[in-house]
Tab-separated table of C-alpha atoms in Angstrom:
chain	number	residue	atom	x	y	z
P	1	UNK	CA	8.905	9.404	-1.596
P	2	UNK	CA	7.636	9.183	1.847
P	3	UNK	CA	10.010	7.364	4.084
P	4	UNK	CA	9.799	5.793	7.998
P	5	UNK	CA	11.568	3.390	10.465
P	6	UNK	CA	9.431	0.249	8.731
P	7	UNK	CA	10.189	1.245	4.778
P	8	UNK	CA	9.018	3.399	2.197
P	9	UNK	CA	6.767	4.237	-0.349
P	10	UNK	CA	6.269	5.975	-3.637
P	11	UNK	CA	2.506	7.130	-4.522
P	12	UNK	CA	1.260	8.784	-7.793
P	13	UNK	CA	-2.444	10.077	-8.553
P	14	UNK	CA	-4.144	10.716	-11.692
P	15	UNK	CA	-7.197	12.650	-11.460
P	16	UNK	CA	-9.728	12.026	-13.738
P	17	UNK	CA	-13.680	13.774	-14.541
P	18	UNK	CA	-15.760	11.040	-14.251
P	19	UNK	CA	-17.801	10.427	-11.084
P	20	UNK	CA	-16.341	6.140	-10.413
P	21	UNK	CA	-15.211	5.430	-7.355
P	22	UNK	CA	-11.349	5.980	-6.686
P	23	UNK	CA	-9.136	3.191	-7.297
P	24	UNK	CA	-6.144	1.836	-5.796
P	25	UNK	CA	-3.677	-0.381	-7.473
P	26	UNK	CA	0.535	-1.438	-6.426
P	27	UNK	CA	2.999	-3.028	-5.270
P	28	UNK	CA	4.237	-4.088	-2.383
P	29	UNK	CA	8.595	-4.758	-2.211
P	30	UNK	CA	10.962	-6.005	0.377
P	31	UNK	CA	12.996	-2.626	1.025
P	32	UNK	CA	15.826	-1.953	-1.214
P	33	UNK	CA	14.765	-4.413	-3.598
P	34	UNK	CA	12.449	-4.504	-6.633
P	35	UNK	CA	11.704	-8.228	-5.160
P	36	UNK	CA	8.155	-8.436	-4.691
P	37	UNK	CA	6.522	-9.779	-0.967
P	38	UNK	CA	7.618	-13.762	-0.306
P	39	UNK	CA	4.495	-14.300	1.346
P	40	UNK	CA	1.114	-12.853	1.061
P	41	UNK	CA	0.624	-9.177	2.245
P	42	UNK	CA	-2.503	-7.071	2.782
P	43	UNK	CA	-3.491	-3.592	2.496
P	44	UNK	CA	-5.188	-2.110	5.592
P	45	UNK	CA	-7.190	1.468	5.303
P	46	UNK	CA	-8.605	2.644	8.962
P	47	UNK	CA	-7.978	-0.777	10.151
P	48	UNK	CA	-10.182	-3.172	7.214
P	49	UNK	CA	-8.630	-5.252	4.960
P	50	UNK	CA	-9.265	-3.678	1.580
P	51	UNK	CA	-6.612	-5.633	-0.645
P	52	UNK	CA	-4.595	-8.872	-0.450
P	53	UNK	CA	-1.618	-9.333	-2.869
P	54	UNK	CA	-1.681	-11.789	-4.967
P	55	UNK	CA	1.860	-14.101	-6.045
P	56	UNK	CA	3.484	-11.012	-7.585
P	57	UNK	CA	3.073	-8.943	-4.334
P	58	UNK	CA	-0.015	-6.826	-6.684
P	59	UNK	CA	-2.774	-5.723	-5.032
P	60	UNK	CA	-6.138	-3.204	-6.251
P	61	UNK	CA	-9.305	-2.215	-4.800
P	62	UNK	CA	-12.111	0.334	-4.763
P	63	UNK	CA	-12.774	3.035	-2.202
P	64	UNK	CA	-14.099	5.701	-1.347
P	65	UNK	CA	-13.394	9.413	-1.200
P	66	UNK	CA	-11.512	10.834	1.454
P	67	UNK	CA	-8.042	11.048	3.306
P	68	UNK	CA	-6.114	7.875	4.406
P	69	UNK	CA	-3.640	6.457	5.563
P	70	UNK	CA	-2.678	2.848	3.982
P	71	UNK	CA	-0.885	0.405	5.996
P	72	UNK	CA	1.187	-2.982	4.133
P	73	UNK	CA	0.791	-5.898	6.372
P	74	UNK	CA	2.742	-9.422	6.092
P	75	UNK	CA	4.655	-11.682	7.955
P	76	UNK	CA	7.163	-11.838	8.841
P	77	UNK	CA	7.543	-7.978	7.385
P	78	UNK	CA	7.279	-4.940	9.591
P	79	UNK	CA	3.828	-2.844	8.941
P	80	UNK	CA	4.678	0.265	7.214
P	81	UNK	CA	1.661	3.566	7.003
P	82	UNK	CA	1.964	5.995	4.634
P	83	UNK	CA	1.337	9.524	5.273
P	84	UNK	CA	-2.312	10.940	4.711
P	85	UNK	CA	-3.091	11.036	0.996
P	86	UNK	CA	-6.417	12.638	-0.245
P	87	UNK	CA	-8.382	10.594	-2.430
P	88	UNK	CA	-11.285	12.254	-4.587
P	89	UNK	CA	-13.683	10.997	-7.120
P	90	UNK	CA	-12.585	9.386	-9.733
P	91	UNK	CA	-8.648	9.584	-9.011
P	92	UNK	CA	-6.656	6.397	-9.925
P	93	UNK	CA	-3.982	5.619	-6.975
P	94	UNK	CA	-0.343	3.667	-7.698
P	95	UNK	CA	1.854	3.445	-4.596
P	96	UNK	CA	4.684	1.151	-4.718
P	97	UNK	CA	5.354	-0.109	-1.186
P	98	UNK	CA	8.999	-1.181	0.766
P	99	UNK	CA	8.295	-2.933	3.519
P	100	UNK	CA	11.591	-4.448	6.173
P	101	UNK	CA	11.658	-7.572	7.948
P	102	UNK	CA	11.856	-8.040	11.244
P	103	UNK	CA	15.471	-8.415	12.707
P	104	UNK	CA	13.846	-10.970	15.127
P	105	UNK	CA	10.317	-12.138	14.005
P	106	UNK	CA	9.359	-13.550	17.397
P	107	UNK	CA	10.036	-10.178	19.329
């Protein structure tokens, strides 16, 4: 578990031999809960959209190799990056998210 100021997040990776394109799938949580994002969220990697989650806070999308860091987005929920996580050919990415809310969504 990787763990910051804005939440958490759990990641697993199953490598596989084939030559597809990695994929990305999760969750994204308010913290401490298995309740899944009120509102919709996004995935960011290096800044682009690559995912939006849909009404049971779900999200999956395509990428490709190479180290990033993933960042949860959505209001009114502090953003929470993970750490760097290598991504190769093929590999098939879960990461449950826990993101906070803002104390005081205006500040």
């Amino acid at each position: 578990m990787y763990r910051n100021s804005n939440g958490s997040c759990t990641y697993s990776i199953v490598r596989s031999t084939s030559n597809a394109d990695p994929v990305v799938t999760g969750k994204i949580y308010e913290y401490g809960t298995t309740v899944a994002l009120k509102t919709t969220g996004a995935i960011r990697v290096d800044g682009k959209v690559m995912g939006k989650t849909d009404a049971e806070g779900k999200f999956s999308f395509a990428l490709q190799p190479g180290t990033y860091r993933f960042e949860a987005v959505g209001i009114p929920y502090q953003t929470f990056e993970t750490q760097k996580i290598k991504v190769e050919s093929s590999d098939s990415i879960k990461l449950n998210i826990y993101v906070k809310l803002y104390k005081n969504p205006l500040q």
